[in-house]
mmCIF file of C-alpha atoms in Angstrom:
data_model
loop_
_atom_site.group_PDB
_atom_site.id
_atom_site.type_symbol
_atom_site.label_atom_id
_atom_site.label_comp_id
_atom_site.label_asym_id
_atom_site.label_seq_id
_atom_site.Cartn_x
_atom_site.Cartn_y
_atom_site.Cartn_z
ATOM 1 C CA MET A 1 60.857 67.139 -49.620
ATOM 2 C CA GLU A 2 61.811 68.672 -46.242
ATOM 3 C CA MET A 3 64.667 66.844 -44.714
ATOM 4 C CA ASN A 4 65.453 67.903 -41.136
ATOM 5 C CA ASN A 5 67.139 64.636 -40.025
ATOM 6 C CA ILE A 6 69.301 62.891 -42.470
ATOM 7 C CA TYR A 7 70.616 59.220 -42.151
ATOM 8 C CA VAL A 8 73.673 57.882 -43.873
ATOM 9 C CA ASN A 9 74.032 54.179 -43.917
ATOM 10 C CA HIS A 10 71.624 54.401 -41.192
ATOM 11 C CA GLU A 11 73.465 56.705 -39.086
ATOM 12 C CA ALA A 12 72.606 60.380 -38.298
ATOM 13 C CA VAL A 13 74.563 62.687 -40.377
ATOM 14 C CA ALA A 14 74.783 66.657 -39.396
ATOM 15 C CA ARG A 15 74.135 68.558 -42.580
ATOM 16 C CA SER A 16 76.174 71.636 -43.054
ATOM 17 C CA PRO A 17 74.210 74.931 -43.068
ATOM 18 C CA GLY A 18 72.978 75.786 -46.441
ATOM 19 C CA GLY A 19 74.195 72.633 -48.044
ATOM 20 C CA ARG A 20 72.105 71.389 -50.825
ATOM 21 C CA MET A 21 71.193 67.867 -51.626
ATOM 22 C CA LYS A 22 70.758 66.807 -55.131
ATOM 23 C CA ARG A 23 68.604 63.942 -56.335
ATOM 24 C CA THR A 24 71.001 61.828 -58.389
ATOM 25 C CA SER A 25 68.425 58.778 -59.203
ATOM 26 C CA PRO A 26 65.069 59.548 -60.859
ATOM 27 C CA LYS A 27 63.088 57.068 -58.572
ATOM 28 C CA PRO A 28 63.312 56.031 -54.788
ATOM 29 C CA ALA A 29 66.106 53.456 -54.209
ATOM 30 C CA GLY A 30 63.617 50.842 -52.607
ATOM 31 C CA HIS A 31 61.458 51.047 -49.713
ATOM 32 C CA GLY A 32 61.113 54.762 -49.560
ATOM 33 C CA ALA A 33 64.938 55.607 -49.615
ATOM 34 C CA VAL A 34 66.193 57.969 -52.175
ATOM 35 C CA GLU A 35 69.788 58.300 -53.400
ATOM 36 C CA PHE A 36 71.179 61.868 -53.080
ATOM 37 C CA SER A 37 74.582 63.457 -53.443
ATOM 38 C CA ASP A 38 75.907 66.336 -51.482
ATOM 39 C CA ASP A 39 78.265 68.719 -52.804
ATOM 40 C CA GLU A 40 79.767 69.480 -49.376
ATOM 41 C CA MET A 41 80.138 65.556 -48.562
ATOM 42 C CA SER A 42 82.981 64.970 -50.878
ATOM 43 C CA ASP A 43 83.712 61.631 -49.131
ATOM 44 C CA TYR A 44 80.337 60.179 -50.374
ATOM 45 C CA GLU A 45 79.573 60.190 -53.951
ATOM 46 C CA ASN A 46 76.054 58.590 -53.759
ATOM 47 C CA ILE A 47 74.352 58.151 -50.515
ATOM 48 C CA SER A 48 71.134 56.633 -49.199
ATOM 49 C CA VAL A 49 69.066 59.168 -47.437
ATOM 50 C CA THR A 50 65.912 58.478 -45.196
ATOM 51 C CA THR A 51 64.214 60.698 -42.790
ATOM 52 C CA ASP A 52 63.205 59.743 -39.285
ATOM 53 C CA GLN A 53 59.701 60.642 -40.309
ATOM 54 C CA LYS A 54 59.592 58.006 -43.141
ATOM 55 C CA ASN A 55 61.448 54.959 -41.950
ATOM 56 C CA PRO A 56 64.827 54.858 -40.550
ATOM 57 C CA GLN A 57 65.480 51.024 -41.236
ATOM 58 C CA PRO A 58 67.783 49.821 -43.707
ATOM 59 C CA PRO A 59 65.961 48.180 -46.840
ATOM 60 C CA ALA A 60 66.545 44.794 -45.639
ATOM 61 C CA GLU A 61 64.666 45.583 -42.312
ATOM 62 C CA MET A 62 61.805 47.500 -43.833
ATOM 63 C CA PRO A 63 58.404 45.948 -43.254
ATOM 64 C CA PRO A 64 57.048 43.746 -46.128
ATOM 65 C CA SER A 65 54.776 45.355 -48.899
ATOM 66 C CA ASP A 66 50.991 44.392 -48.392
ATOM 67 C CA PRO A 67 51.121 41.130 -50.606
ATOM 68 C CA ASP A 68 53.960 39.952 -48.486
ATOM 69 C CA ARG A 69 52.206 41.068 -45.225
ATOM 70 C CA LYS A 70 49.063 39.101 -46.387
ATOM 71 C CA MET A 71 50.991 36.002 -47.010
ATOM 72 C CA THR A 72 53.167 36.235 -43.752
ATOM 73 C CA GLU A 73 49.710 36.542 -41.825
ATOM 74 C CA GLU A 74 48.402 33.553 -43.837
ATOM 75 C CA LEU A 75 51.562 31.462 -43.104
ATOM 76 C CA ARG A 76 50.962 32.447 -39.289
ATOM 77 C CA THR A 77 47.591 31.399 -39.227
ATOM 78 C CA ILE A 78 48.668 28.016 -41.178
ATOM 79 C CA ASN A 79 51.570 27.515 -38.741
ATOM 80 C CA ALA A 80 49.113 28.209 -35.689
ATOM 81 C CA ALA A 81 46.754 25.710 -37.142
ATOM 82 C CA ILE A 82 49.597 23.230 -37.480
ATOM 83 C CA SER A 83 50.780 23.726 -33.864
ATOM 84 C CA GLN A 84 47.455 23.404 -32.618
ATOM 85 C CA ARG A 85 46.867 19.999 -34.496
ATOM 86 C CA ILE A 86 50.376 18.879 -33.609
ATOM 87 C CA ASP A 87 49.256 19.539 -29.851
ATOM 88 C CA GLN A 88 46.004 17.575 -30.246
ATOM 89 C CA ASP A 89 47.939 14.609 -31.889
ATOM 90 C CA GLN A 90 50.430 14.526 -29.037
ATOM 91 C CA LYS A 91 47.394 14.425 -26.532
ATOM 92 C CA MET A 92 45.828 11.647 -28.515
ATOM 93 C CA THR A 93 48.733 9.772 -28.703
ATOM 94 C CA GLU A 94 49.403 10.032 -24.834
ATOM 95 C CA GLU A 95 45.785 8.974 -24.363
ATOM 96 C CA LEU A 96 46.210 6.024 -26.865
ATOM 97 C CA LYS A 97 49.371 4.756 -24.903
ATOM 98 C CA ARG A 98 47.419 5.008 -21.800
ATOM 99 C CA ILE A 99 44.386 3.097 -23.165
ATOM 100 C CA ASN A 100 47.003 0.720 -24.621
ATOM 101 C CA ALA A 101 48.727 -0.099 -21.431
ATOM 102 C CA ALA A 102 45.270 -0.657 -19.704
ATOM 103 C CA LEU A 103 44.425 -3.127 -22.444
ATOM 104 C CA SER A 104 47.607 -4.941 -22.217
ATOM 105 C CA HIS A 105 47.282 -5.184 -18.306
ATOM 106 C CA ARG A 106 43.510 -6.642 -18.836
ATOM 107 C CA ILE A 107 44.586 -9.022 -21.658
ATOM 108 C CA ASN A 108 47.439 -10.262 -19.317
ATOM 109 C CA GLU A 109 44.772 -10.778 -16.387
ATOM 110 C CA VAL A 110 42.358 -12.605 -18.667
ATOM 111 C CA SER A 111 45.386 -14.784 -20.310
ATOM 112 C CA SER A 112 46.762 -15.698 -16.739
ATOM 113 C CA THR A 113 43.182 -16.536 -15.628
ATOM 114 C CA LEU A 114 42.552 -18.682 -18.947
ATOM 115 C CA ALA A 115 45.741 -20.315 -18.280
ATOM 116 C CA LYS A 116 44.436 -21.650 -14.783
ATOM 117 C CA ALA A 117 41.193 -22.843 -16.580
ATOM 118 C CA LYS A 118 40.069 -26.508 -16.559
ATOM 119 C CA LEU A 119 37.503 -28.247 -18.127
ATOM 120 C CA LEU A 120 35.582 -30.320 -15.406
ATOM 121 C CA CYS A 121 33.364 -33.147 -16.524
ATOM 122 C CA GLN A 122 31.271 -35.940 -15.126
ATOM 123 C CA ASN A 123 28.926 -38.648 -16.317
ATOM 124 C CA VAL A 124 25.260 -38.532 -15.139
ATOM 125 C CA TRP A 125 23.098 -41.517 -15.701
ATOM 126 C CA ALA A 126 19.204 -42.014 -15.168
ATOM 127 C CA ASN A 127 16.402 -44.542 -16.100
ATOM 128 C CA GLY A 128 14.213 -43.499 -18.572
ATOM 129 C CA ALA A 129 14.548 -40.996 -21.700
ATOM 130 C CA LEU A 130 15.678 -38.202 -19.752
ATOM 131 C CA VAL A 131 18.673 -37.125 -17.647
ATOM 132 C CA SER A 132 19.624 -33.582 -16.343
ATOM 133 C CA CYS A 133 23.188 -32.375 -15.436
ATOM 134 C CA PRO A 134 23.725 -30.739 -12.155
ATOM 135 C CA ALA A 135 23.661 -27.089 -11.594
ATOM 136 C CA GLY A 136 26.649 -25.140 -13.512
ATOM 137 C CA TYR A 137 27.283 -28.077 -16.059
ATOM 138 C CA LYS A 138 26.115 -28.366 -19.481
ATOM 139 C CA PRO A 139 25.693 -31.503 -21.525
ATOM 140 C CA THR A 140 28.228 -32.139 -24.095
ATOM 141 C CA GLY A 141 26.904 -35.385 -25.207
ATOM 142 C CA CYS A 142 24.220 -37.999 -24.675
ATOM 143 C CA ALA A 143 24.042 -41.811 -24.832
ATOM 144 C CA CYS A 144 20.744 -43.937 -25.000
ATOM 145 C CA GLY A 145 19.824 -47.325 -23.957
ATOM 146 C CA MET A 146 18.353 -49.998 -26.396
ATOM 147 C CA GLY A 147 20.607 -49.071 -29.244
ATOM 148 C CA CYS A 148 18.885 -45.849 -29.672
ATOM 149 C CA GLY A 149 21.144 -43.160 -31.602
ATOM 150 C CA SER A 150 18.520 -40.342 -31.853
ATOM 151 C CA TRP A 151 18.960 -37.774 -28.960
ATOM 152 C CA ASP A 152 18.672 -33.950 -28.453
ATOM 153 C CA ILE A 153 19.388 -31.670 -25.619
ATOM 154 C CA HIS A 154 16.407 -29.859 -23.880
ATOM 155 C CA THR A 155 16.390 -26.417 -21.881
ATOM 156 C CA ASP A 156 20.327 -26.376 -22.282
ATOM 157 C CA SER A 157 20.724 -28.898 -19.495
ATOM 158 C CA THR A 158 18.902 -32.138 -20.156
ATOM 159 C CA CYS A 159 19.763 -35.090 -22.347
ATOM 160 C CA HIS A 160 16.503 -36.525 -24.172
ATOM 161 C CA CYS A 161 16.477 -39.971 -26.000
ATOM 162 C CA ARG A 162 14.009 -39.838 -28.714
ATOM 163 C CA CYS A 163 13.361 -43.566 -29.299
ATOM 164 C CA SER A 164 10.367 -45.249 -27.662
ATOM 165 C CA GLY A 165 10.951 -47.630 -24.736
ATOM 166 C CA ILE A 166 14.146 -46.348 -23.608
ATOM 167 C CA ASP A 167 15.479 -47.929 -20.332
ATOM 168 C CA TRP A 168 18.308 -45.609 -19.543
ATOM 169 C CA THR A 169 19.907 -42.310 -20.537
ATOM 170 C CA SER A 170 23.366 -41.004 -20.075
ATOM 171 C CA ALA A 171 24.774 -37.474 -20.297
ATOM 172 C CA ARG A 172 28.374 -36.180 -20.416
ATOM 173 C CA CYS A 173 28.061 -33.000 -18.379
ATOM 174 C CA CYS A 174 30.994 -30.296 -18.275
ATOM 175 C CA LYS A 175 32.056 -27.055 -16.872
ATOM 176 C CA ILE A 176 34.856 -24.655 -16.948
ATOM 177 C CA GLY A 177 36.520 -24.606 -13.558
ATOM 178 C CA LEU A 178 39.235 -22.059 -12.351
#
């Protein structure tokens, strides 16, 4: 292994000419760093050495291994999807607030209109078995002469007494007024 540039504790260290580095650990010390000792560097008994060609970062700052990288990418994808969903939910929440405000306004309009509404009624009387309510009014009940109690409403606006020989018919006609 050729080492032109040596880093000790992640700072460049000048090697003394002809100085020899001896490997003190049988395996790399993690993330490509190898532990060596240098006879001419008495201040350091064991040092971590990396070359600038490999990776000068400290092991804690080294890039993750392939499984960690895949998991990191998956987490980024999941986080992006969650962020997108949060944005959609926030937009939907704002739209629902706008719709709710519009509905509340419309309900208030209808409520105030209904509060002003009144039931306007009048009695209508005619000879015979039929009587019709004025335009815009609907019959809510009928009365028949000659003690007849059998009646029905024709065409949604006419009272009809169903007994024979009826001399008069009356209708209670109503409408909603604002």
